[in-house]
Short mmCIF file of C-alpha atoms in Angstrom, two decimals:
data_model
loop_
_atom_site.label_atom_id
_atom_site.label_comp_id
_atom_site.label_asym_id
_atom_site.label_seq_id
_atom_site.Cartn_x
_atom_site.Cartn_y
_atom_site.Cartn_z
CA ASN A 1 134.70 126.66 99.78
CA ALA A 2 133.91 122.70 101.76
CA ALA A 3 130.76 122.04 101.95
CA LYS A 4 129.91 121.34 105.51
CA ILE A 5 126.71 119.24 106.49
CA GLY A 6 123.91 120.95 108.50
CA PRO A 7 121.23 120.07 110.38
CA GLU A 8 118.70 118.73 108.34
CA GLN A 9 118.52 121.98 106.21
CA GLY A 10 118.88 122.78 102.74
CA LEU A 11 117.34 120.78 99.47
CA LEU A 12 115.70 117.86 101.01
CA SER A 13 113.79 116.17 98.17
CA LEU A 14 112.81 116.59 94.37
CA ALA A 15 109.91 115.10 92.51
CA PHE A 16 108.96 115.56 88.88
CA HIS A 17 105.90 116.28 87.98
CA PRO A 18 103.67 112.20 87.15
CA ASP A 19 103.50 113.54 83.65
CA PHE A 20 106.97 115.28 83.20
CA PRO A 21 108.61 116.21 80.81
CA THR A 22 104.66 116.60 79.07
CA ASP A 23 104.52 118.73 82.04
CA PRO A 24 107.52 120.49 82.62
CA ARG A 25 106.71 120.68 86.80
CA VAL A 26 109.11 119.88 89.13
CA TYR A 27 108.47 119.97 92.84
CA ILE A 28 110.86 120.67 95.59
CA TYR A 29 111.23 120.30 99.60
CA PHE A 30 113.36 122.27 101.29
CA ASN A 31 114.24 124.20 104.42
CA PRO A 32 116.59 127.28 103.99
CA GLY A 33 118.33 126.90 107.13
CA GLU A 34 120.84 129.54 107.86
CA VAL A 35 118.95 132.10 105.70
CA GLN A 36 115.92 132.38 108.01
CA GLY A 37 117.14 130.66 110.81
CA ASN A 38 114.96 127.60 112.28
CA GLY A 39 112.46 128.56 109.50
CA PRO A 40 109.87 126.37 107.98
CA ASN A 41 109.81 124.17 105.32
CA HIS A 42 108.50 124.75 102.38
CA ILE A 43 107.22 122.57 99.24
CA ALA A 44 107.61 124.76 95.60
CA GLU A 45 106.55 124.07 92.28
CA LEU A 46 109.23 125.24 89.25
CA LYS A 47 108.64 125.21 85.32
CA LEU A 48 111.62 124.40 83.34
CA ASP A 49 113.47 127.34 81.07
CA PRO A 50 111.55 126.97 77.61
CA ASN A 51 114.98 128.55 76.23
CA ASP A 52 117.17 126.20 78.62
CA PRO A 53 115.13 122.59 78.84
CA ASP A 54 117.94 121.04 80.82
CA LYS A 55 117.27 124.01 83.63
CA VAL A 56 114.71 125.01 85.51
CA ASP A 57 113.39 128.52 85.63
CA PRO A 58 113.84 130.43 88.91
CA ALA A 59 111.23 133.06 88.25
CA SER A 60 108.99 130.23 87.57
CA LEU A 61 108.78 129.40 91.96
CA ARG A 62 105.42 129.04 93.30
CA LEU A 63 104.59 128.19 97.06
CA VAL A 64 102.26 125.28 97.35
CA TYR A 65 102.74 124.44 100.69
CA ALA A 66 104.76 125.48 103.92
CA MET A 67 104.99 124.47 107.65
CA GLY A 68 106.27 126.34 110.55
CA LYS A 69 109.16 124.85 113.21
CA VAL A 70 110.67 126.13 116.06
CA ALA A 71 113.86 123.74 115.76
CA SER A 72 116.36 123.56 113.18
CA ASN A 73 116.00 119.37 112.77
CA HIS A 74 113.43 116.77 112.35
CA ASN A 75 112.24 118.31 109.32
CA GLY A 76 111.37 114.97 107.27
CA GLY A 77 112.00 115.73 103.85
CA MET A 78 110.83 112.96 101.40
CA LEU A 79 108.45 114.04 98.71
CA ASN A 80 107.02 111.90 95.90
CA PHE A 81 104.15 111.73 93.84
CA GLY A 82 101.76 108.38 94.45
CA PRO A 83 100.11 105.92 92.13
CA ASP A 84 97.24 107.94 92.77
CA GLY A 85 98.93 110.97 90.94
CA MET A 86 98.67 113.12 94.41
CA LEU A 87 101.58 114.21 96.17
CA TYR A 88 102.83 112.67 99.65
CA PHE A 89 105.46 114.68 101.81
CA GLY A 90 107.11 113.51 105.33
CA THR A 91 107.11 115.50 107.80
CA GLY A 92 109.44 115.49 111.08
CA ASP A 93 107.92 116.24 114.44
CA GLY A 94 109.77 119.42 114.48
CA GLY A 95 113.00 118.81 116.24
CA GLY A 96 114.59 119.15 119.40
CA ALA A 97 113.99 115.93 121.18
CA ASN A 98 111.33 113.45 122.95
CA ASP A 99 108.97 115.30 121.20
CA GLU A 100 109.24 118.30 123.08
CA PHE A 101 106.53 120.37 121.13
CA GLY A 102 104.21 117.94 121.03
CA THR A 103 103.68 117.54 117.11
CA GLY A 104 103.34 113.87 117.06
CA ARG A 105 100.19 113.32 119.23
CA ASP A 106 98.37 116.60 117.88
CA PRO A 107 96.35 115.53 114.96
CA LYS A 108 96.33 119.50 113.99
CA SER A 109 99.52 119.64 113.45
CA PRO A 110 100.92 119.40 110.07
CA LEU A 111 104.08 118.05 111.81
CA ALA A 112 105.18 114.39 112.56
CA LYS A 113 102.78 113.06 109.33
CA ILE A 114 102.50 111.29 106.40
CA LEU A 115 100.69 114.61 104.13
CA ARG A 116 99.10 113.90 100.63
CA ILE A 117 97.73 117.31 98.67
CA ASP A 118 97.19 117.82 95.52
CA PRO A 119 99.80 120.64 94.44
CA GLU A 120 96.82 122.54 91.85
CA PRO A 121 96.13 125.54 93.31
CA ASP A 122 92.26 125.57 94.25
CA GLY A 123 92.20 129.77 94.60
CA VAL A 124 91.81 129.86 98.11
CA PRO A 125 95.47 130.88 100.24
CA ASP A 126 96.11 128.51 102.69
CA SER A 127 98.22 130.14 104.97
CA ASN A 128 96.14 129.99 107.70
CA LYS A 129 95.60 126.58 107.32
CA ALA A 130 99.24 125.44 108.18
CA CYS A 131 102.22 128.08 108.94
CA ALA A 132 100.46 132.22 108.96
CA GLN A 133 103.49 132.85 110.53
CA CYS A 134 106.14 132.04 107.61
CA PRO A 135 107.57 134.59 106.11
CA MET A 136 107.32 133.04 102.96
CA ALA A 137 103.79 131.81 103.01
CA ASP A 138 101.74 134.19 101.92
CA GLY A 139 98.85 133.35 99.68
CA PHE A 140 100.73 129.65 99.10
CA ASP A 141 98.13 127.94 97.58
CA PHE A 142 97.02 124.00 97.10
CA THR A 143 94.26 121.65 96.97
CA VAL A 144 93.42 118.81 99.65
CA PRO A 145 92.06 116.23 98.14
CA ALA A 146 88.58 114.85 98.88
CA ASP A 147 89.14 111.54 99.64
CA ASN A 148 91.69 112.21 102.05
CA PRO A 149 90.89 110.11 105.72
CA HIS A 150 90.18 112.92 107.69
CA VAL A 151 88.28 115.53 105.30
CA GLY A 152 85.69 117.17 107.37
CA ASP A 153 86.94 116.19 110.74
CA ALA A 154 87.53 119.34 112.87
CA ASN A 155 90.02 117.29 115.00
CA TYR A 156 92.88 116.92 112.04
CA ALA A 157 94.82 118.77 109.47
CA PRO A 158 92.51 118.12 106.54
CA GLU A 159 95.97 116.96 104.71
CA VAL A 160 97.07 114.47 107.27
CA TYR A 161 97.48 111.23 105.64
CA ALA A 162 98.75 109.41 108.49
CA MET A 163 100.15 110.32 111.88
CA GLY A 164 102.67 109.26 114.46
CA MET A 165 106.13 110.16 112.84
CA ARG A 166 109.16 111.09 114.16
CA ASN A 167 111.29 112.02 111.31
CA PRO A 168 110.13 109.86 107.97
CA TRP A 169 113.28 110.55 106.29
CA ARG A 170 112.76 108.37 103.34
CA PHE A 171 109.86 106.46 101.71
CA VAL A 172 109.14 105.09 98.67
CA PHE A 173 106.25 103.37 96.93
CA ASP A 174 106.39 99.71 95.59
CA THR A 175 105.40 99.68 92.20
CA ALA A 176 103.94 96.61 92.05
CA THR A 177 101.97 97.03 95.03
CA ASP A 178 101.55 100.53 95.83
CA ASP A 179 102.23 99.88 99.24
CA LEU A 180 104.18 102.79 101.00
CA TYR A 181 107.40 101.89 102.89
CA VAL A 182 108.62 104.80 105.30
CA GLY A 183 111.65 104.54 107.11
CA ASP A 184 111.07 106.38 110.55
CA VAL A 185 114.17 107.64 112.71
CA GLY A 186 114.00 106.45 115.89
CA GLN A 187 115.06 108.65 119.11
CA GLY A 188 117.85 106.96 120.96
CA SER A 189 116.86 103.07 120.61
CA TRP A 190 114.62 101.68 117.90
CA GLU A 191 114.60 102.30 114.19
CA GLU A 192 111.58 101.31 112.19
CA VAL A 193 109.93 100.69 108.67
CA SER A 194 106.03 100.61 108.39
CA ILE A 195 103.81 100.50 105.69
CA ILE A 196 101.87 103.48 105.64
CA GLN A 197 97.98 103.65 105.19
CA ALA A 198 95.03 106.20 105.01
CA GLY A 199 94.03 107.63 108.25
CA LYS A 200 96.54 105.20 110.68
CA ASP A 201 98.63 106.28 113.80
CA TYR A 202 101.99 105.24 113.68
CA GLY A 203 102.96 105.53 117.35
CA TRP A 204 105.33 108.18 117.90
CA SER A 205 105.74 109.65 120.69
CA ALA A 206 103.68 107.45 122.81
CA MET A 207 106.05 104.59 121.18
CA GLU A 208 109.37 103.99 119.69
CA GLY A 209 108.99 101.17 117.30
CA THR A 210 107.12 98.44 119.01
CA HIS A 211 108.09 99.84 122.61
CA CYS A 212 106.56 101.93 124.74
CA PHE A 213 108.13 105.26 125.03
CA ALA A 214 106.00 108.40 126.63
CA ASP A 215 103.25 105.92 128.31
CA ASP A 216 104.66 102.85 130.60
CA GLN A 217 100.93 101.56 129.81
CA CYS A 218 100.89 100.94 126.10
CA ASP A 219 100.47 97.83 124.65
CA GLU A 220 103.27 95.95 122.87
CA GLY A 221 101.34 92.89 122.04
CA ALA A 222 100.24 93.36 118.48
CA GLY A 223 101.78 92.06 115.39
CA PRO A 224 103.27 93.74 112.37
CA ASN A 225 101.11 96.27 110.36
CA GLN A 226 98.40 95.20 112.99
CA GLU A 227 96.99 98.34 115.37
CA ASN A 228 97.21 97.34 119.29
CA MET A 229 94.57 98.20 121.79
CA ASP A 230 95.57 101.89 121.54
CA GLY A 231 94.72 101.78 118.04
CA ILE A 232 98.57 102.66 116.90
CA THR A 233 99.73 100.49 114.13
CA MET A 234 103.10 98.70 114.17
CA PRO A 235 105.78 98.76 112.30
CA ILE A 236 106.64 95.68 109.92
CA ILE A 237 110.23 95.56 111.67
CA GLU A 238 112.58 97.38 113.89
CA TYR A 239 116.13 97.35 114.65
CA SER A 240 117.74 98.57 117.64
CA HIS A 241 120.66 100.66 118.17
CA ASP A 242 122.76 98.65 120.44
CA ASP A 243 124.49 97.07 117.47
CA ASN A 244 127.09 98.30 115.48
CA GLY A 245 127.08 101.99 116.05
CA ARG A 246 123.56 101.69 114.16
CA CYS A 247 121.93 105.24 115.11
CA SER A 248 119.51 106.37 111.89
CA ILE A 249 117.41 104.38 109.28
CA THR A 250 117.62 105.56 105.71
CA GLY A 251 114.91 103.92 103.86
CA LEU A 252 115.90 102.64 99.98
CA GLY A 253 113.46 100.79 97.95
CA VAL A 254 111.71 98.08 96.45
CA TYR A 255 113.53 95.66 94.26
CA HIS A 256 111.99 94.98 90.65
CA SER A 257 114.49 94.62 88.31
CA CYS A 258 115.17 91.63 86.06
CA GLU A 259 118.50 91.42 86.42
CA VAL A 260 118.25 89.70 89.88
CA PRO A 261 114.67 87.94 89.42
CA GLY A 262 114.84 86.10 93.10
CA TRP A 263 115.20 90.18 94.69
CA ASP A 264 111.60 91.01 92.80
CA GLY A 265 109.68 92.38 95.56
CA VAL A 266 112.81 93.05 98.42
CA TYR A 267 112.41 96.19 100.40
CA PHE A 268 116.11 97.43 100.96
CA TYR A 269 117.21 100.02 104.01
CA ALA A 270 120.27 101.20 105.27
CA ASP A 271 121.42 102.71 108.48
CA TYR A 272 123.46 105.91 108.40
CA CYS A 273 125.62 105.45 111.11
CA SER A 274 126.94 101.72 110.86
CA SER A 275 126.56 101.56 106.64
CA GLU A 276 124.81 98.58 106.50
CA ILE A 277 121.89 97.64 104.25
CA PHE A 278 119.40 95.55 105.52
CA ALA A 279 116.58 93.90 103.28
CA LEU A 280 113.31 92.07 103.81
CA ARG A 281 110.38 90.57 102.17
CA TRP A 282 106.65 91.72 103.16
CA ASP A 283 103.98 89.62 101.79
CA GLY A 284 101.12 92.03 103.26
CA ASN A 285 100.57 89.75 106.32
CA ALA A 286 104.26 89.06 107.74
CA THR A 287 107.86 89.70 107.48
CA GLU A 288 110.65 88.15 106.22
CA ASP A 289 113.98 89.63 107.67
CA LEU A 290 116.60 88.98 105.06
CA GLY A 291 119.15 90.69 107.37
CA VAL A 292 122.63 92.32 106.65
CA VAL A 293 122.91 91.85 102.80
CA ALA A 294 125.77 94.94 102.25
CA SER A 295 127.80 97.62 103.45
CA ALA A 296 129.04 100.87 102.16
CA ASN A 297 132.42 100.28 103.86
CA GLY A 298 131.99 103.31 106.52
CA GLU A 299 130.77 105.69 103.99
CA SER A 300 127.30 107.25 105.70
CA ILE A 301 124.41 106.20 103.67
CA LEU A 302 121.98 109.42 103.05
CA GLY A 303 119.43 108.87 100.61
CA THR A 304 117.99 106.74 97.57
CA GLY A 305 116.46 106.42 93.85
CA HIS A 306 115.70 104.03 91.04
CA ASN A 307 115.58 103.88 87.46
CA ALA A 308 112.47 102.70 85.80
CA TYR A 309 113.99 99.84 85.08
CA GLY A 310 113.69 98.72 89.15
CA ASP A 311 117.16 98.99 90.23
CA ILE A 312 117.91 100.71 93.29
CA PHE A 313 120.47 102.98 93.63
CA VAL A 314 122.04 104.59 96.97
CA THR A 315 123.89 107.92 97.87
CA THR A 316 126.71 108.17 100.40
CA VAL A 317 128.42 110.76 101.87
CA VAL A 318 132.21 111.09 103.49
CA VAL A 319 132.76 113.84 105.99
CA ASP A 320 135.29 114.47 108.21
CA ALA A 321 135.23 115.57 111.90
CA LEU A 322 134.30 118.75 111.73
CA ASN A 323 130.82 117.57 109.09
CA VAL A 324 133.19 118.99 106.32
CA LEU A 325 131.77 117.18 102.90
CA LEU A 326 134.97 115.00 101.46
CA ASP A 327 133.19 112.83 98.96
CA GLY A 328 129.78 111.73 97.58
CA LYS A 329 129.10 108.93 95.89
CA VAL A 330 126.13 107.25 93.69
CA TYR A 331 125.86 102.79 93.65
CA ARG A 332 123.67 100.83 92.36
CA VAL A 333 122.33 97.71 94.29
CA VAL A 334 123.97 94.46 92.08
CA PRO A 335 124.83 91.06 93.38
CA GLY A 336 127.95 90.47 95.47
#
């Protein structure tokens, strides 16, 4: 049967344990979609099958985290272990449009956030903290790191690392600097890249990029990665939907391959609709916008990956007018 691209559901991301394969655990981020309608997002742990190390053992599945939702879209979908060994994952605002469920400004909600947890169980079931109504979430278990920025603050969910995200579809840690780059999908006008720091607020839905969204009186005067007068941290770059049919950012990665020494430290990102690939340099204070550097020739840029050499890979899909998947490819970023 032909595969159909659905509304941001199914398997969204996968991460290996930092000590893999010595520690044979794999973590997945998924939304069951049609199985449970507008069901919750889940983070689960699986172990390799000891009889077949090329596969995971389905019986080993342990639910680590879950978050309830109302709509099917804006699930975020990225998870990765940070250089500190903690598990980071991005959550969207829960769907709909214009933050209609109000999660972007709600520090107690796990939605519209970058979350940080230790996936090791602490022995205390966590279902009442994030997703009491989730049908698969009875007894799910994780540990809140003691150094999370809001631990002990009753106004925040303790797993919140940063807030104000709309739909952080893909993010990456720079292996040289540990900077966390997030490509956050905008509403209808602006796409943005931010450097995420502990405890910061990145604006949604008071702002879209550097622009006022829900509040016409917001402060638009702060520079890249700087806090405005409202305590909102600005992106390091943004782009408009006005050109070339652009619609949705896909963050890619920071280049560190020895093949092109001049690209070392360059961050690549792309647009799903226009097939354009952009690049920038961030030096910790200012952004050098390198503009459009490549194109996927009409294929929709969906995801990314990298290898131990520092190469960046780009995944694309081709769909027909009914969103039926026709093809999918993996490219490596190389000199033209």
